XYZ file of C-alpha atoms in Angstrom:
700
model
C -30.939 -26.510 -31.774
C -28.636 -24.313 -33.887
C -25.842 -21.998 -32.728
C -24.223 -19.620 -35.429
C -20.342 -19.700 -35.857
C -17.779 -17.618 -37.778
C -19.204 -18.414 -41.442
C -20.591 -21.818 -40.203
C -23.561 -23.432 -38.233
C -23.240 -25.899 -35.612
C -25.924 -28.552 -35.689
C -26.087 -29.726 -31.673
C -29.507 -31.463 -31.717
C -29.125 -34.141 -29.132
C -29.338 -37.907 -30.065
C -32.562 -39.998 -29.163
C -30.758 -41.790 -26.420
C -29.467 -38.397 -24.674
C -31.483 -35.327 -23.556
C -31.207 -32.262 -25.141
C -28.353 -30.001 -23.367
C -30.297 -26.885 -23.159
C -31.100 -24.382 -20.190
C -35.098 -25.471 -20.484
C -34.312 -29.155 -20.686
C -35.306 -31.942 -18.656
C -35.089 -31.571 -14.885
C -32.923 -34.367 -14.143
C -30.239 -32.993 -11.356
C -31.754 -30.641 -8.581
C -34.618 -29.751 -10.594
C -32.535 -28.136 -12.907
C -32.201 -27.751 -16.660
C -29.349 -30.030 -16.982
C -28.564 -33.047 -18.786
C -28.058 -36.589 -16.787
C -24.116 -36.753 -16.903
C -22.969 -39.769 -18.842
C -20.774 -40.583 -15.614
C -23.456 -41.901 -12.694
C -20.308 -40.585 -10.411
C -20.295 -37.230 -12.040
C -23.858 -36.782 -11.502
C -24.056 -37.528 -7.826
C -20.899 -35.510 -7.217
C -22.592 -32.564 -9.087
C -26.033 -32.954 -7.193
C -24.211 -33.747 -3.824
C -22.560 -30.135 -3.835
C -25.702 -28.061 -4.398
C -27.345 -26.139 -1.821
C -30.768 -26.063 -0.822
C -32.678 -23.923 -3.415
C -29.792 -24.173 -5.630
C -29.990 -25.303 -9.328
C -27.468 -26.131 -11.871
C -28.100 -24.534 -15.024
C -25.261 -25.853 -17.211
C -21.706 -27.780 -16.848
C -19.039 -28.451 -19.171
C -15.976 -30.734 -18.531
C -12.565 -28.726 -19.059
C -9.042 -27.922 -17.712
C -8.389 -24.999 -15.134
C -5.369 -23.423 -16.424
C -2.924 -21.062 -14.742
C -1.842 -23.560 -12.068
C 0.800 -26.180 -11.710
C -0.038 -28.528 -12.654
C -3.381 -28.005 -14.741
C -6.437 -29.330 -13.251
C -8.891 -31.453 -14.989
C -12.281 -31.089 -13.864
C -16.152 -29.573 -14.352
C -16.983 -26.202 -14.687
C -20.579 -25.898 -13.320
C -23.259 -22.907 -13.529
C -25.847 -22.697 -10.994
C -28.293 -19.904 -9.976
C -25.677 -18.999 -7.097
C -22.328 -19.532 -8.314
C -19.818 -20.840 -10.790
C -17.711 -23.601 -9.719
C -14.896 -25.482 -10.907
C -14.928 -29.230 -9.343
C -11.697 -30.960 -10.118
C -11.721 -34.824 -10.731
C -11.937 -36.922 -7.950
C -12.676 -33.923 -5.700
C -15.610 -34.591 -3.231
C -17.171 -31.420 -1.856
C -17.251 -31.424 2.168
C -20.470 -31.463 3.695
C -19.086 -29.416 6.506
C -18.171 -26.619 4.047
C -21.078 -26.316 1.496
C -19.313 -23.283 0.014
C -15.573 -23.379 -1.260
C -13.148 -20.492 -0.870
C -10.869 -22.245 -3.699
C -13.182 -23.272 -6.512
C -16.475 -21.223 -6.077
C -17.297 -17.933 -7.587
C -20.512 -16.360 -6.720
C -22.278 -14.641 -9.544
C -22.150 -11.026 -7.991
C -18.651 -11.371 -7.669
C -18.036 -12.013 -11.487
C -16.466 -8.804 -12.773
C -15.747 -9.633 -16.349
C -16.311 -12.749 -18.426
C -14.226 -13.486 -21.502
C -14.721 -16.153 -23.946
C -11.475 -17.210 -26.281
C -10.615 -19.067 -29.318
C -7.859 -19.584 -31.784
C -9.302 -16.769 -33.611
C -11.490 -14.501 -31.210
C -11.670 -12.925 -27.963
C -14.706 -11.062 -26.717
C -16.186 -9.903 -23.711
C -19.511 -10.811 -22.521
C -21.113 -8.015 -20.440
C -25.092 -8.293 -20.865
C -27.622 -11.298 -21.399
C -27.865 -9.921 -25.328
C -24.325 -10.401 -25.831
C -23.858 -12.483 -29.031
C -21.249 -15.460 -28.794
C -20.387 -16.493 -32.614
C -17.985 -19.343 -31.750
C -17.559 -22.274 -29.642
C -15.166 -21.191 -26.931
C -12.011 -23.057 -26.463
C -11.178 -21.256 -23.064
C -13.156 -18.934 -20.801
C -11.852 -16.149 -18.243
C -13.933 -15.396 -15.058
C -12.719 -12.470 -13.392
C -13.723 -12.030 -9.630
C -14.007 -8.622 -8.495
C -12.010 -9.878 -5.458
C -9.059 -10.181 -7.997
C -9.422 -13.949 -8.444
C -9.005 -15.282 -11.779
C -10.690 -18.630 -12.882
C -9.538 -19.853 -16.370
C -10.777 -22.952 -17.946
C -10.063 -24.443 -21.339
C -12.306 -26.840 -23.119
C -10.770 -29.768 -25.192
C -12.432 -31.005 -28.514
C -14.107 -34.200 -29.076
C -17.624 -33.765 -29.205
C -18.118 -31.569 -26.168
C -17.979 -28.379 -27.839
C -21.698 -27.718 -27.059
C -21.599 -27.942 -23.659
C -18.580 -25.422 -23.768
C -20.931 -22.926 -25.703
C -23.658 -23.756 -23.385
C -22.033 -23.446 -20.077
C -20.737 -19.786 -21.097
C -23.966 -18.461 -22.224
C -25.620 -20.105 -19.113
C -22.942 -17.756 -16.902
C -23.720 -14.663 -19.052
C -27.386 -15.131 -18.470
C -27.604 -16.301 -14.640
C -25.269 -13.338 -13.828
C -27.399 -10.899 -15.235
C -30.439 -12.348 -13.271
C -28.760 -12.180 -10.168
C -29.470 -8.513 -9.042
C -28.091 -7.652 -5.754
C -31.541 -6.433 -4.788
C -33.516 -9.581 -5.338
C -30.849 -12.249 -5.668
C -30.741 -16.031 -4.698
C -34.779 -16.198 -3.897
C -35.087 -19.478 -2.027
C -31.602 -20.171 -1.238
C -30.860 -20.728 2.465
C -27.624 -21.643 3.919
C -26.909 -23.729 7.059
C -24.119 -26.050 8.459
C -24.023 -28.464 5.535
C -27.250 -26.793 4.162
C -29.506 -29.235 6.508
C -29.200 -27.835 10.106
C -32.176 -26.534 11.423
C -31.130 -25.631 14.974
C -29.912 -22.252 16.155
C -26.153 -21.504 15.749
C -24.257 -19.209 18.025
C -21.906 -16.526 16.655
C -18.298 -16.945 17.039
C -18.623 -12.947 18.549
C -21.630 -10.964 19.849
C -23.603 -9.516 16.813
C -24.547 -6.479 18.961
C -28.498 -7.074 18.405
C -29.281 -7.108 22.032
C -28.579 -4.457 24.961
C -27.206 -7.094 26.844
C -24.094 -7.195 24.175
C -23.712 -3.808 24.197
C -23.410 -3.666 28.026
C -20.898 -6.595 27.857
C -18.952 -4.566 25.461
C -19.096 -1.429 27.565
C -17.770 -2.999 30.694
C -15.137 -4.569 28.731
C -13.896 -1.314 27.677
C -14.194 0.204 31.303
C -16.513 2.931 30.133
C -17.981 3.871 33.312
C -19.419 7.242 32.198
C -21.091 5.707 29.722
C -24.679 3.695 29.492
C -26.590 1.904 26.691
C -29.384 4.039 25.311
C -32.436 2.147 24.258
C -33.788 5.445 21.969
C -33.448 3.529 18.587
C -34.843 0.460 19.602
C -37.695 0.847 17.283
C -35.584 2.607 14.823
C -37.647 5.763 15.013
C -34.707 7.906 15.348
C -32.664 6.752 12.600
C -32.776 3.255 10.404
C -28.907 3.618 9.846
C -28.200 3.532 13.557
C -28.031 0.271 15.659
C -30.779 -0.401 17.825
C -28.706 0.219 20.927
C -25.498 2.551 21.120
C -23.540 4.357 24.163
C -24.484 7.899 25.725
C -23.007 9.692 28.550
C -24.769 8.640 32.051
C -26.224 12.069 32.642
C -27.644 12.064 29.305
C -31.643 11.519 29.102
C -32.812 9.557 26.149
C -35.404 12.306 25.596
C -32.302 14.523 25.125
C -30.709 12.288 22.776
C -33.895 11.979 20.680
C -33.820 15.797 20.321
C -29.912 16.274 19.966
C -29.904 13.818 17.503
C -32.225 15.601 15.237
C -29.609 18.523 14.655
C -27.284 16.237 13.004
C -27.100 14.947 9.236
C -29.263 11.651 8.794
C -30.081 11.754 12.690
C -26.616 10.539 13.414
C -25.833 12.550 16.391
C -22.481 11.881 18.814
C -22.120 8.400 20.375
C -19.020 6.592 22.012
C -16.873 4.279 19.549
C -14.320 3.335 22.160
C -12.951 4.283 25.369
C -9.220 4.345 25.822
C -8.045 2.693 28.977
C -5.933 6.346 29.942
C -9.469 8.043 30.349
C -9.951 9.663 26.736
C -12.842 8.911 24.520
C -13.173 8.456 20.847
C -16.653 9.294 19.296
C -18.270 9.680 16.233
C -21.010 11.335 14.552
C -22.414 12.890 11.671
C -22.068 16.622 10.366
C -23.819 19.446 12.005
C -27.407 20.060 10.418
C -26.911 23.789 10.336
C -30.199 24.505 8.922
C -32.278 23.183 11.954
C -33.758 25.256 14.849
C -32.229 24.374 17.890
C -33.319 25.877 21.211
C -30.730 26.483 24.086
C -31.845 23.192 25.954
C -31.003 21.358 22.522
C -27.588 23.427 22.500
C -26.687 22.464 25.734
C -27.490 18.712 25.203
C -25.322 18.882 22.052
C -22.388 20.209 23.730
C -22.724 17.860 26.764
C -22.663 14.876 24.495
C -19.794 16.008 22.668
C -17.851 16.900 25.622
C -18.524 13.638 27.331
C -17.793 14.925 30.534
C -14.035 16.362 29.554
C -12.823 19.708 29.524
C -10.579 19.335 26.234
C -12.441 18.660 22.950
C -11.036 18.075 19.677
C -13.496 18.152 16.536
C -11.803 15.894 13.546
C -12.629 16.833 10.322
C -12.777 13.205 9.064
C -12.807 14.088 5.024
C -9.888 16.827 5.188
C -7.024 15.158 3.042
C -8.882 12.063 2.384
C -10.566 11.014 -0.892
C -14.052 11.493 -1.800
C -15.848 8.503 -2.515
C -15.765 8.768 -6.452
C -11.790 8.963 -5.838
C -11.780 5.593 -4.296
C -14.111 3.988 -6.621
C -12.002 5.406 -9.696
C -8.739 4.055 -7.887
C -9.917 0.791 -6.852
C -11.220 0.239 -10.789
C -7.981 1.292 -11.994
C -5.959 -1.030 -9.649
C -8.119 -4.092 -10.957
C -7.629 -3.100 -14.402
C -3.898 -2.978 -13.879
C -3.684 -6.478 -11.948
C -5.575 -8.038 -14.744
C -3.235 -10.871 -16.358
C -3.785 -9.230 -19.620
C -3.097 -5.828 -18.667
C -1.859 -3.682 -21.701
C 0.980 -1.772 -19.562
C 4.296 -2.944 -20.412
C 6.638 -4.343 -17.469
C 8.786 -1.293 -17.567
C 5.719 1.253 -17.260
C 3.947 -0.863 -14.428
C 5.340 0.461 -11.348
C 4.306 4.033 -12.658
C 1.073 2.958 -13.713
C 0.328 1.663 -9.975
C 1.297 4.945 -8.786
C -1.042 6.534 -11.408
C -4.002 4.639 -9.692
C -3.824 6.435 -6.424
C -4.728 3.570 -4.576
C -1.579 3.492 -2.556
C -2.053 7.111 -1.872
C -5.177 6.853 -0.391
C -3.884 4.190 1.888
C -1.144 6.470 3.034
C -3.527 9.232 3.550
C -5.865 7.264 5.589
C -2.713 5.710 7.680
C -1.332 9.247 8.319
C -4.726 10.488 9.400
C -5.396 7.682 11.884
C -1.826 7.749 13.239
C -2.788 11.624 14.216
C -5.943 10.698 15.874
C -4.248 8.175 17.954
C -1.765 10.787 19.169
C -4.685 12.752 20.050
C -6.670 10.127 22.341
C -3.405 8.837 23.730
C -1.800 12.088 24.475
C -4.408 13.781 27.032
C -7.549 12.808 28.773
C -9.930 14.501 26.406
C -12.847 13.873 23.951
C -12.074 13.229 20.446
C -15.002 13.454 18.008
C -14.864 12.235 14.455
C -17.185 14.121 12.272
C -18.291 13.068 8.762
C -21.109 14.211 6.784
C -23.044 10.782 6.813
C -20.733 9.167 9.613
C -21.109 6.107 7.786
C -17.715 5.476 5.824
C -14.474 7.111 6.980
C -15.436 7.565 10.234
C -15.792 3.815 10.697
C -12.522 3.356 8.827
C -10.742 6.075 10.946
C -12.349 4.678 14.243
C -11.029 1.040 13.552
C -7.425 2.055 12.622
C -7.187 4.076 15.579
C -8.447 1.269 17.731
C -5.739 -1.136 15.810
C -2.958 1.376 16.553
C -3.930 1.820 20.317
C -5.635 -1.067 21.933
C -3.532 -4.378 21.800
C -6.768 -6.297 22.302
C -8.196 -5.182 18.870
C -5.307 -6.871 17.076
C -6.502 -10.569 18.498
C -8.420 -12.440 16.177
C -11.722 -12.333 18.200
C -10.865 -8.686 18.880
C -10.694 -7.713 15.318
C -13.940 -9.328 14.138
C -15.893 -7.758 17.121
C -14.192 -4.379 16.097
C -15.387 -4.654 12.210
C -18.667 -5.985 13.879
C -19.325 -2.718 15.923
C -17.900 -0.195 13.552
C -19.021 -1.264 10.306
C -21.813 -3.765 10.295
C -23.773 -2.783 13.422
C -22.693 1.214 12.716
C -24.589 1.184 9.574
C -21.727 1.357 6.986
C -23.752 0.502 3.343
C -22.037 -2.519 2.315
C -24.712 -3.289 -0.467
C -24.663 0.322 -2.137
C -20.816 0.573 -1.679
C -19.947 -2.780 -3.113
C -23.070 -3.663 -5.234
C -24.593 -2.907 -8.487
C -26.796 -0.272 -7.706
C -26.156 3.547 -8.126
C -22.863 3.704 -9.688
C -22.136 7.247 -8.115
C -22.436 5.758 -4.455
C -20.265 2.713 -5.128
C -16.921 2.795 -3.336
C -14.876 0.125 -1.618
C -14.029 1.934 1.535
C -14.030 -1.386 3.558
C -11.831 -2.936 0.934
C -9.292 0.166 1.314
C -9.407 -0.384 5.253
C -8.556 -3.951 4.977
C -5.493 -2.825 2.870
C -4.655 -0.218 5.503
C -4.514 -3.188 7.909
C -2.615 -5.276 5.813
C 0.020 -2.793 5.670
C 0.096 -2.578 9.846
C 0.187 -6.556 9.742
C 3.571 -6.121 7.284
C 5.059 -3.274 9.504
C 4.405 -4.909 12.940
C 4.052 -8.442 12.411
C 4.328 -9.656 16.021
C 1.453 -7.468 17.310
C -1.320 -9.096 15.332
C -3.056 -12.421 16.138
C -4.512 -12.914 12.802
C -2.568 -13.532 9.558
C -2.672 -12.232 6.126
C -4.910 -15.227 5.036
C -7.532 -13.970 7.498
C -7.586 -10.609 5.753
C -7.970 -12.505 2.424
C -10.874 -14.394 3.556
C -12.984 -11.516 4.893
C -11.843 -9.457 1.612
C -13.231 -12.418 -0.419
C -16.431 -12.679 2.187
C -17.895 -9.210 1.058
C -19.506 -10.633 -2.122
C -20.288 -14.171 -0.794
C -24.067 -14.423 -0.732
C -24.721 -16.521 2.080
C -25.206 -14.330 4.911
C -26.795 -10.912 5.602
C -23.698 -9.477 7.101
C -22.334 -7.311 3.709
C -25.673 -7.857 2.055
C -27.638 -4.979 3.428
C -26.767 -1.249 4.244
C -28.056 -1.310 7.754
C -29.034 -3.019 10.493
C -32.801 -2.221 9.974
C -32.645 -3.921 6.804
C -31.210 -6.950 8.094
C -33.681 -7.183 10.930
C -36.352 -6.512 8.666
C -35.018 -9.084 6.353
C -34.997 -11.728 8.873
C -38.650 -10.805 10.404
C -37.172 -9.630 13.774
C -39.373 -6.731 14.082
C -41.980 -6.498 11.374
C -44.381 -4.635 13.663
C -42.418 -1.839 14.231
C -43.016 1.485 12.576
C -39.506 2.983 11.054
C -38.348 6.073 9.862
C -36.253 5.672 6.712
C -32.811 7.500 6.500
C -32.944 9.928 3.570
C -30.900 8.920 0.587
C -31.036 5.228 0.837
C -33.356 2.899 -0.843
C -36.122 0.508 0.727
C -34.686 -2.847 1.933
C -35.411 -5.863 -0.744
C -38.349 -7.897 0.209
C -38.220 -11.565 1.051
C -36.457 -13.815 3.487
C -34.389 -15.990 1.763
C -31.409 -15.788 3.523
C -30.549 -17.412 7.146
C -30.419 -14.598 9.549
C -28.646 -16.563 12.134
C -25.567 -16.949 10.106
C -22.920 -14.253 9.862
C -19.705 -13.922 8.141
C -18.017 -14.944 11.037
C -18.928 -18.425 10.664
C -15.684 -19.403 8.763
C -16.613 -23.052 8.822
C -19.113 -22.738 6.462
C -16.577 -22.034 3.511
C -13.197 -22.962 5.151
C -11.847 -25.979 5.982
C -10.038 -26.732 9.461
C -6.838 -26.518 7.617
C -7.487 -23.453 6.359
C -8.920 -21.937 9.297
C -5.736 -22.744 11.147
C -3.760 -20.372 8.487
C -5.874 -17.569 9.723
C -3.795 -17.482 12.861
C -0.290 -15.632 12.752
C 2.346 -17.901 13.899
C 4.646 -14.828 14.743
C 2.377 -13.159 17.008
C 3.551 -12.502 20.440
C 0.533 -12.908 23.172
C 2.563 -10.944 25.752
C 1.705 -8.065 23.632
C -1.947 -8.064 24.494
C -2.268 -8.134 28.202
C -5.587 -6.836 30.050
C -2.943 -4.798 32.082
C -1.072 -3.218 29.027
C -2.035 -0.031 30.184
C -3.726 1.062 33.472
C -7.182 2.479 33.539
C -5.885 5.626 34.772
C -2.354 6.604 34.567
C -1.639 10.264 35.491
C 2.039 10.272 34.617
C 1.044 9.520 30.939
C -2.347 10.746 30.063
C -2.146 14.603 30.597
C -5.070 16.786 31.365
C -6.297 19.220 28.753
C -6.574 23.107 29.488
C -9.858 24.000 30.926
C -12.848 24.452 28.685
C -10.633 23.939 25.448
C -12.381 23.409 22.169
C -10.099 22.504 19.153
C -10.568 21.666 15.537
C -7.941 19.036 14.041
C -7.422 19.799 10.242
C -4.723 19.347 7.957
C -2.590 17.826 10.712
C -2.942 20.898 13.249
C -4.881 21.980 15.809
C -6.944 24.986 15.832
C -8.710 26.772 18.754
C -12.387 27.098 18.215
C -14.337 29.899 20.027
C -17.437 27.574 20.426
C -18.273 23.957 20.061
C -21.688 24.195 17.955
C -22.231 26.372 15.111
C -25.731 27.371 16.127
C -24.590 28.986 19.864
C -25.337 32.486 19.270
C -27.957 32.238 16.788
C -30.941 29.946 17.259
C -32.018 30.361 13.552
C -28.928 30.442 11.556
C -28.688 29.153 8.345
C -25.205 29.259 7.717
C -22.070 28.609 9.969
C -21.417 31.392 12.250
C -18.150 33.292 11.656
C -17.615 32.983 15.209
C -17.216 29.464 14.574
C -14.660 29.607 12.265
C -11.189 28.440 13.310
C -8.409 31.037 14.377
C -5.033 30.643 12.618
C -3.750 27.105 12.858
C -0.862 25.900 15.392
C 1.630 24.583 13.044
C 4.178 21.844 13.984
C 6.162 19.291 12.019
C 4.651 16.434 14.126
C 1.470 16.146 15.768
C 3.416 13.701 18.359
C 6.160 16.449 18.794
C 3.285 19.035 19.547
C 1.403 16.957 21.929
C 4.306 14.991 23.644
C 7.451 17.219 22.941
C 9.195 14.335 21.412
C 11.917 13.194 21.477
C 13.385 15.351 24.723
C 10.368 14.387 26.699
C 10.182 10.670 26.002
C 14.227 10.022 25.811
C 14.655 6.115 25.441
C 10.763 5.439 25.330
C 9.606 6.950 22.331
C 6.149 5.803 22.274
C 3.817 4.682 25.300
C 3.073 1.062 25.641
C 0.394 -0.494 23.377
C 0.656 2.223 20.537
C 1.761 2.123 17.046
C 2.693 4.506 14.822
C 3.223 3.423 11.397
C 5.315 4.593 8.350
C 3.616 5.727 5.340
C 6.404 7.619 3.505
C 7.297 5.968 0.104
C 8.343 2.355 0.107
C 6.837 1.790 3.623
C 3.351 1.307 2.137
C 3.699 -1.707 -0.443
C 1.089 -3.451 -2.792
C -0.892 -6.273 -1.316
C 0.484 -8.860 -3.749
C -1.243 -11.634 -2.522
C -4.612 -9.998 -3.382
C -4.248 -7.842 -5.911
C -2.316 -10.096 -8.202
C -3.988 -13.567 -7.816
C -4.611 -13.727 -11.408
C -1.014 -13.518 -12.264
C 0.541 -17.065 -10.587
C 3.756 -16.425 -11.910
C 3.968 -13.375 -9.464
C 2.812 -15.429 -6.412
C 6.224 -17.199 -5.986
C 7.670 -16.265 -2.703
C 4.072 -15.947 -1.191
C 3.281 -19.287 0.475
C 2.001 -19.775 3.823
C 4.585 -19.386 6.459
C 4.798 -23.083 7.529
C 7.525 -25.771 7.269
C 5.633 -27.112 4.113
C 5.332 -23.911 2.406
C 8.902 -22.920 3.096
C 10.180 -26.359 1.817
C 7.784 -25.888 -1.556
C 9.505 -22.200 -1.976
C 12.858 -23.612 -1.460
C 12.482 -26.279 -4.294
C 11.046 -23.424 -6.659
C 13.901 -21.393 -5.913
C 16.277 -24.163 -6.712
C 14.500 -24.864 -10.123
C 14.724 -21.184 -11.007
C 18.467 -21.162 -10.082
C 19.319 -24.029 -12.623
C 17.020 -22.281 -15.001
C 18.911 -19.065 -14.861
C 22.441 -20.272 -14.336
C 24.588 -20.121 -17.392
C 25.881 -23.125 -18.861
C 29.562 -22.648 -19.430
C 32.410 -25.034 -20.282
C 35.319 -26.058 -17.892
C 37.681 -23.868 -19.898
C 35.284 -20.900 -19.353
C 35.180 -21.582 -15.759
C 39.208 -21.456 -15.408
C 39.034 -18.510 -17.366
C 36.638 -16.435 -15.281
C 38.066 -15.976 -11.955
C 36.037 -14.259 -9.190
C 36.988 -10.818 -8.752
C 36.268 -10.873 -4.896
C 37.506 -14.503 -3.509
C 37.306 -13.479 -0.223
C 33.889 -12.771 -0.001
C 33.095 -15.910 -2.312
C 35.125 -17.977 0.350
C 32.971 -16.517 3.192
C 29.761 -17.377 1.470
């Protein structure tokens, strides 16, 4: 076998006593094309770490750089992942996937090969590498960096081979047909059923339990979409008003975009209801009965209704995608932006601006839900992106139980996974115009809340990082499909059903290669017990989350709205509407009626002032119990350094875990820095340089 170099050729034909080190060589380890390692211990270690169906394609000894100290070990490429296995490290059987050393192929955003003379980026399988790499850099889409150096001494062919294997394996691992034949279960061997830590909302019993938990007595679980014949992007079950028949639900949902009609997201203990729905399908032709059904579902038994224009003042999907790409490029270790211009470049990405916009809008909606007994309806054309983001943030701001570890996981499962957020499309490799990491934007918003209210959340920053990194881990169906129908179809739960596809989204991939019993919430599959312990926030005050934090009805706090009032919330102000639906007086109207257009807005400096009359109304109690209103001005919105700057170890100083050991490590590092930065002066210089403020120095 011959590989071309810079002006020379490398003859790496194998010796007779050793098999050829090629991608199509002898099947010696787990059926792979990889040679038997020289060390029996190494071969056993590599093979024991493979999952069922996983094949090792190539490997090479190397040193992981960027750490202190540097770690010698082995870089391994399989048809599932790229992993670095340190010398002497044995993969635990209870965690077949490692959060520290594994990079899923779909998570690799950029691959670079470096030598003393060249540096190239390898994007496609046809990319040519004309030199033996001395070092490769694997940039993860989750901002992680794997930097491995290769030493000389007869192992150069393996360095070249593992690099090209990564290029080819990455190109072949398309999102639609990835990891065929690979299954994952506990230690890769368990065959029994596994109970999820939280309800996955796949049965009507799960939905009924959650409804009772919220105290939503005016609502019931609808089975109208059990066979996905109303909308495949909706869950099989959802909540509708008690008095609304399923036949009325079916007809009413047909007048909304993609069949996503109004349904309950969350019932506030004070009596308000938070709903979500798609945009009005104004080209439909509803009769009077359908219009009455739509109005009844939007009102949800309340006389005061507020329609929230979700996308008003929020970025588009294209804006979010562009900002995330710019942020990732800026945070790379080899970014060309100089240090003195880095903050300006960060501001230019607009990512923090979008975080600020989401928090501000969620705060306003929280005031709407909390201040009066009313129906608040989040309306987004597709109802699959920012409706979920705002609904989740509103519940985090208003409901202490959502800030617990289990409560937050249940919230994500209900408002994102079960509600049909298109994870595969937004985070995958299909349809560049449809890619937008809205869910990652949501996690950044949650991190901001965690920084501003550290005692209010049971989970820690490490849990958010684990969830952030899990969106591209190909072991479960949670984030690898666009809606519940695709997940159920993949697992074969309802193959006999006849479904109606939601327009605008592709058919689900065929095959049944992923274990449908597992979810992303099975953290012990990828994280050790020590890591899972760090998911808990040591500063959390459990007294902030009591079942009696707010009575089920509190008339002195929740104010009834005016009779039969309809409002549009847009651009931070409430605008009175003449009617609730756009087709009220014209049964065959193709555009929105002029009578549905808003009246002049009621301006106010603060929505809280407008709703409560702050500060005179509250006096010494500025906010109701359990409600958080975050700051979103200037430096109150910060960069998530532990997430976005993980490729820069020098920036991670001071970000250790809030434990005694972590604090001791940070103290020793700070002492080392002080010794390095303290100028060395002679005794004469010390005597000549007097402290200009001796009182201050004595007090210190």
